[in-house]
Amino acid sequence: MHALPRLLIAIIVTFVGGMSALPSSAQTFPSKPITLICPWPVGGASDLVLRAFGEAMSKQLNQQVVIENRGGAGGSLGVEVAAKSPPDGYTLVLGNIANLSVNPTLYRKLAYNPVTDLQAITLIAKVPTILAVHPSLPARNVIELIALARAQPGKLTFGTGGGGSGSHLTMELFRLQTKLDMVHIPYKGVGPAMIDLLAGQITMSFGAVPGVLPYARSGRLRALGVSGPKRIAALPELPTVAQAGVPGFESTLWYGMLAPAGTPMPIINRLHATLTRALQSADMKERFAAEGSEPIGSTPQEFQSFIKSEIERWALVVKASGMKAE
């Protein structure tokens, strides 16, 4: 009769002791500066977004937030650094469709596993792109573009931000679903591709909404369709590519925040709450609206599952297209 109370006491003591140890790390977090790794160069779209989040996090957590740019290997280098960092919440990384869901298939040897070496915090946003062509091209819509490409196999060119980039993935998906023979011209970033598209050096490209919109409005580029599942508020008259003639087509880029695997969940939950609050700020809402993005703020579990599904989805496209890392 006396064994049961002693057993219960032992269980309660162990449970309470374990519980008191975990929350203390969350309660004292952060006690030093946090580093946000951007796996791309300074000045790019991802870098600007991360800096905005860094400012918001710094205010909320009352702690310095440092942005560290670690570009290279299609965004993989920065993720590798984060994955090998101590799992204490002080090193985070901005992941996206390329370095989390495409590179595992694109690169033969990757120094990290996006699912097992990283802990998802939140999917920040989904980002549609716009299919744009040079106005000299005699194609005023997606159907006419497809007809033109089929009439001239191997003649039309498409520019991307490099092998395995989001713009490359989207165009390869478009090419596969339409069975078109076109020539890939890779660039070191979407910016240089847009410059050549404006100059008429290439035929088409999928570009970010802020990069395409002013030129589409001025007539220097012709916008044919939105890559995502719905039209964008900034250009409501522009149909989606699916609506314009390629049923089922959908390619939405995305990015989210992650920590090294093993980071205590109380800290992950605190970071998640901080990031989702930042997403609700007027500044962030204005920024996302300008780029046609959809803010998400998913739970860590939802983001982890999303990454797994995206790896499977884009592996099919990478293999079918014969895509190679640049």
XYZ file of C-alpha atoms in Angstrom:
326
model
C 0.000 0.000 0.000
C 2.932 2.346 0.717
C 4.784 1.622 -2.568
C 2.249 3.462 -4.695
C 2.544 6.851 -2.962
C 6.360 6.644 -3.091
C 6.178 5.803 -6.808
C 3.817 8.691 -7.461
C 6.071 11.052 -5.529
C 9.083 9.920 -7.568
C 7.195 10.448 -10.848
C 5.959 13.884 -9.798
C 9.437 14.972 -8.664
C 10.975 13.812 -11.966
C 8.225 15.445 -14.032
C 8.368 18.755 -12.182
C 12.137 18.785 -12.302
C 12.137 18.229 -16.068
C 9.451 20.822 -16.653
C 11.211 23.458 -14.583
C 14.451 22.975 -16.517
C 12.889 23.465 -19.955
C 10.891 26.637 -19.434
C 13.846 28.362 -17.762
C 15.743 28.308 -21.074
C 12.744 29.815 -22.809
C 12.214 32.382 -20.057
C 15.819 33.613 -20.211
C 15.947 33.438 -24.027
C 17.409 35.467 -25.610
C 20.253 36.555 -23.370
C 22.648 37.409 -26.221
C 22.428 38.533 -29.885
C 20.622 36.287 -32.399
C 22.130 35.630 -35.826
C 19.852 35.325 -38.857
C 21.691 33.687 -41.739
C 20.726 34.824 -45.241
C 22.000 32.225 -47.750
C 22.117 34.868 -50.513
C 24.062 38.093 -51.194
C 23.356 41.493 -49.682
C 20.680 43.557 -51.426
C 18.571 40.734 -52.841
C 14.861 40.283 -52.140
C 15.482 37.619 -49.470
C 18.114 39.776 -47.784
C 15.730 42.750 -47.607
C 12.917 40.611 -46.179
C 15.219 39.098 -43.563
C 16.480 42.526 -42.485
C 12.902 43.688 -41.987
C 12.221 40.646 -39.809
C 15.474 41.232 -37.943
C 14.340 44.726 -36.964
C 10.934 43.479 -35.821
C 12.443 40.599 -33.830
C 14.972 42.888 -32.170
C 12.203 45.180 -30.912
C 10.045 42.323 -29.653
C 12.813 40.347 -27.968
C 14.739 43.390 -26.736
C 17.923 41.877 -28.089
C 20.267 42.600 -30.984
C 19.598 40.610 -34.176
C 22.508 40.299 -36.618
C 22.092 39.466 -40.315
C 24.873 37.291 -41.717
C 25.013 36.766 -45.495
C 26.410 33.355 -46.465
C 25.755 32.990 -50.198
C 26.888 30.106 -52.387
C 25.897 26.707 -53.807
C 22.349 27.713 -54.634
C 21.644 28.870 -51.091
C 22.980 25.636 -49.573
C 26.064 27.064 -47.883
C 24.116 29.247 -45.466
C 21.772 26.401 -44.564
C 24.737 24.104 -43.919
C 26.255 26.649 -41.509
C 22.953 26.923 -39.637
C 22.413 23.153 -39.511
C 25.830 22.683 -37.882
C 25.342 25.487 -35.340
C 24.512 24.847 -31.657
C 20.772 24.101 -31.233
C 20.153 26.936 -28.791
C 17.978 29.331 -30.813
C 20.757 31.869 -31.399
C 21.387 30.903 -35.028
C 18.481 30.829 -37.473
C 18.348 30.614 -41.251
C 16.004 31.761 -43.997
C 15.168 28.766 -46.163
C 13.306 28.752 -49.452
C 12.014 26.489 -52.191
C 15.522 26.097 -53.670
C 17.748 25.287 -50.698
C 15.160 23.218 -48.823
C 13.089 21.381 -51.438
C 15.111 21.369 -54.682
C 18.774 21.109 -53.711
C 18.353 17.680 -52.035
C 17.605 16.306 -55.520
C 19.668 18.740 -57.582
C 22.994 18.199 -55.776
C 24.544 14.748 -55.523
C 26.123 15.540 -52.185
C 24.383 17.926 -49.846
C 25.934 18.589 -46.439
C 22.569 18.736 -44.672
C 19.174 17.070 -44.661
C 16.388 19.711 -44.617
C 14.086 17.380 -42.671
C 16.394 15.853 -40.055
C 19.079 18.535 -39.596
C 16.762 21.519 -39.229
C 13.772 22.435 -37.086
C 11.073 24.377 -38.897
C 9.762 27.481 -37.131
C 7.289 28.987 -39.581
C 6.514 29.270 -43.286
C 6.639 33.042 -43.691
C 5.120 33.606 -47.132
C 4.265 32.187 -50.536
C 5.406 34.257 -53.500
C 3.918 34.124 -57.023
C 5.859 35.242 -60.086
C 4.787 36.739 -63.413
C 5.469 35.232 -66.847
C 6.762 38.162 -68.902
C 7.897 38.424 -72.513
C 9.564 41.156 -74.533
C 6.897 43.237 -76.342
C 8.519 42.556 -79.723
C 7.382 38.935 -79.435
C 4.225 38.340 -81.504
C 2.395 36.661 -78.631
C -0.158 38.593 -76.608
C -1.245 35.749 -74.317
C -0.161 32.328 -73.075
C -1.979 30.417 -75.827
C -0.226 32.458 -78.529
C 3.133 31.998 -76.780
C 2.687 28.215 -76.751
C 1.700 28.206 -80.439
C 4.731 30.338 -81.325
C 7.122 28.096 -79.386
C 5.719 24.978 -81.047
C 6.120 26.550 -84.472
C 9.768 27.387 -83.713
C 11.189 24.503 -81.623
C 14.511 25.323 -79.988
C 14.359 28.997 -80.972
C 12.712 30.767 -78.044
C 14.832 31.437 -74.962
C 13.998 31.776 -71.285
C 16.151 33.442 -68.672
C 16.376 32.339 -65.038
C 18.255 33.192 -61.871
C 20.462 30.122 -62.403
C 20.150 26.339 -62.348
C 17.808 25.215 -59.604
C 16.567 28.724 -58.801
C 12.879 29.423 -58.251
C 12.526 31.035 -61.673
C 14.222 28.012 -63.274
C 11.907 25.583 -61.494
C 8.828 27.503 -62.552
C 9.884 27.686 -66.187
C 10.828 23.996 -66.284
C 7.400 23.117 -64.890
C 5.817 25.318 -67.590
C 7.956 23.697 -70.278
C 7.135 20.178 -69.087
C 3.388 20.777 -68.885
C 3.277 22.403 -72.337
C 5.874 20.047 -73.897
C 7.782 22.972 -75.405
C 11.340 22.921 -76.753
C 12.999 26.139 -75.539
C 16.541 27.166 -74.631
C 17.520 27.888 -71.020
C 19.767 30.912 -70.420
C 20.934 30.883 -66.772
C 22.029 34.092 -65.039
C 23.565 34.879 -61.675
C 20.278 36.076 -60.252
C 16.911 37.096 -61.686
C 17.980 40.767 -61.861
C 20.443 40.257 -64.741
C 17.877 38.079 -66.530
C 15.322 40.917 -66.327
C 17.888 43.365 -67.753
C 18.428 41.152 -70.806
C 14.683 40.570 -71.174
C 14.115 44.337 -71.243
C 16.827 44.598 -73.901
C 15.238 41.845 -76.000
C 18.222 39.525 -75.601
C 16.003 36.714 -74.308
C 12.364 35.864 -75.043
C 10.777 35.360 -71.635
C 11.203 34.853 -67.919
C 9.230 34.311 -64.731
C 10.053 37.325 -62.583
C 9.130 38.623 -59.138
C 6.063 40.864 -59.041
C 7.962 44.047 -57.955
C 10.533 43.477 -60.703
C 8.019 42.960 -63.518
C 5.111 45.210 -62.523
C 6.501 48.685 -63.400
C 7.740 47.497 -66.789
C 4.465 45.730 -67.571
C 2.561 48.936 -66.764
C 4.891 51.056 -68.908
C 4.771 48.645 -71.852
C 8.454 47.701 -71.744
C 7.437 44.115 -70.908
C 4.270 42.179 -71.637
C 2.857 40.225 -68.680
C 1.060 37.025 -69.735
C 0.156 35.283 -66.498
C 0.646 34.809 -62.756
C 2.355 31.582 -61.692
C 0.356 31.149 -58.477
C -3.142 29.750 -57.887
C -4.905 33.129 -57.906
C -4.657 36.594 -59.402
C -2.765 39.314 -57.564
C -4.291 42.516 -56.215
C -1.558 44.643 -57.815
C -2.604 43.512 -61.319
C -6.119 42.047 -61.015
C -6.750 41.952 -64.765
C -3.829 39.555 -65.300
C -4.999 35.906 -65.317
C -3.108 33.032 -63.770
C -1.153 30.831 -66.175
C -3.700 28.083 -65.462
C -6.572 30.396 -66.409
C -4.684 31.603 -69.475
C -4.270 28.201 -71.087
C -2.253 25.690 -69.013
C -4.813 23.942 -66.762
C -3.379 22.759 -63.449
C -0.251 24.891 -63.681
C 0.864 26.298 -60.339
C 4.267 27.333 -59.082
C 4.539 29.448 -55.975
C 7.893 30.278 -54.464
C 8.152 30.450 -50.689
C 10.449 31.082 -47.769
C 10.464 30.392 -44.054
C 12.574 30.462 -40.901
C 14.372 27.466 -39.404
C 16.719 26.578 -36.533
C 19.178 23.704 -36.040
C 17.533 20.381 -35.186
C 17.382 19.780 -31.443
C 16.562 23.368 -30.517
C 14.248 23.144 -27.454
C 10.573 23.516 -28.344
C 9.943 26.296 -25.777
C 12.500 28.393 -27.677
C 11.034 27.384 -31.062
C 7.585 28.381 -29.803
C 8.872 31.757 -28.594
C 10.527 32.427 -31.946
C 7.369 31.328 -33.756
C 5.262 33.758 -31.717
C 7.752 36.560 -32.425
C 7.786 35.947 -36.179
C 4.024 35.604 -36.519
C 3.524 38.865 -34.611
C 5.944 40.540 -37.025
C 3.888 39.206 -39.932
C 0.879 41.097 -38.609
C 2.649 44.478 -38.506
C 1.535 47.226 -40.896
C 5.035 47.433 -42.407
C 5.127 43.727 -43.234
C 1.601 43.710 -44.644
C 2.513 46.617 -46.920
C 5.700 44.874 -48.036
C 3.914 41.609 -48.865
C 1.096 43.402 -50.699
C 3.644 45.239 -52.862
C 5.292 41.995 -53.979
C 2.022 40.104 -54.406
C 2.993 37.676 -51.658
C 0.698 35.814 -49.303
C 1.844 35.904 -45.643
C 1.379 32.500 -43.970
C 2.731 32.146 -40.413
C 2.238 28.363 -40.215
C 2.963 26.275 -37.125
C 6.358 24.527 -36.877
C 4.648 21.175 -37.498
C 2.813 22.450 -40.571
C 5.998 23.923 -42.032
C 7.946 20.698 -41.404
C 5.280 18.682 -43.254
C 5.189 21.265 -46.052
C 8.952 20.945 -46.628
C 8.640 17.153 -46.958
C 5.834 17.454 -49.511
C 7.744 20.084 -51.517
C 10.860 17.878 -51.689
C 8.740 15.096 -53.211
C 6.920 17.430 -55.598
C 9.972 19.179 -57.058
C 12.082 16.020 -57.223
C 9.761 14.902 -60.035
C 10.336 18.151 -61.943
C 14.119 18.113 -61.433
C 14.411 14.524 -62.672
C 11.990 14.906 -65.591
C 13.656 18.081 -66.855
C 17.215 16.840 -66.503
C 17.990 19.983 -64.520
C 21.637 20.432 -63.534
C 23.215 22.581 -60.834
C 25.056 25.572 -62.269
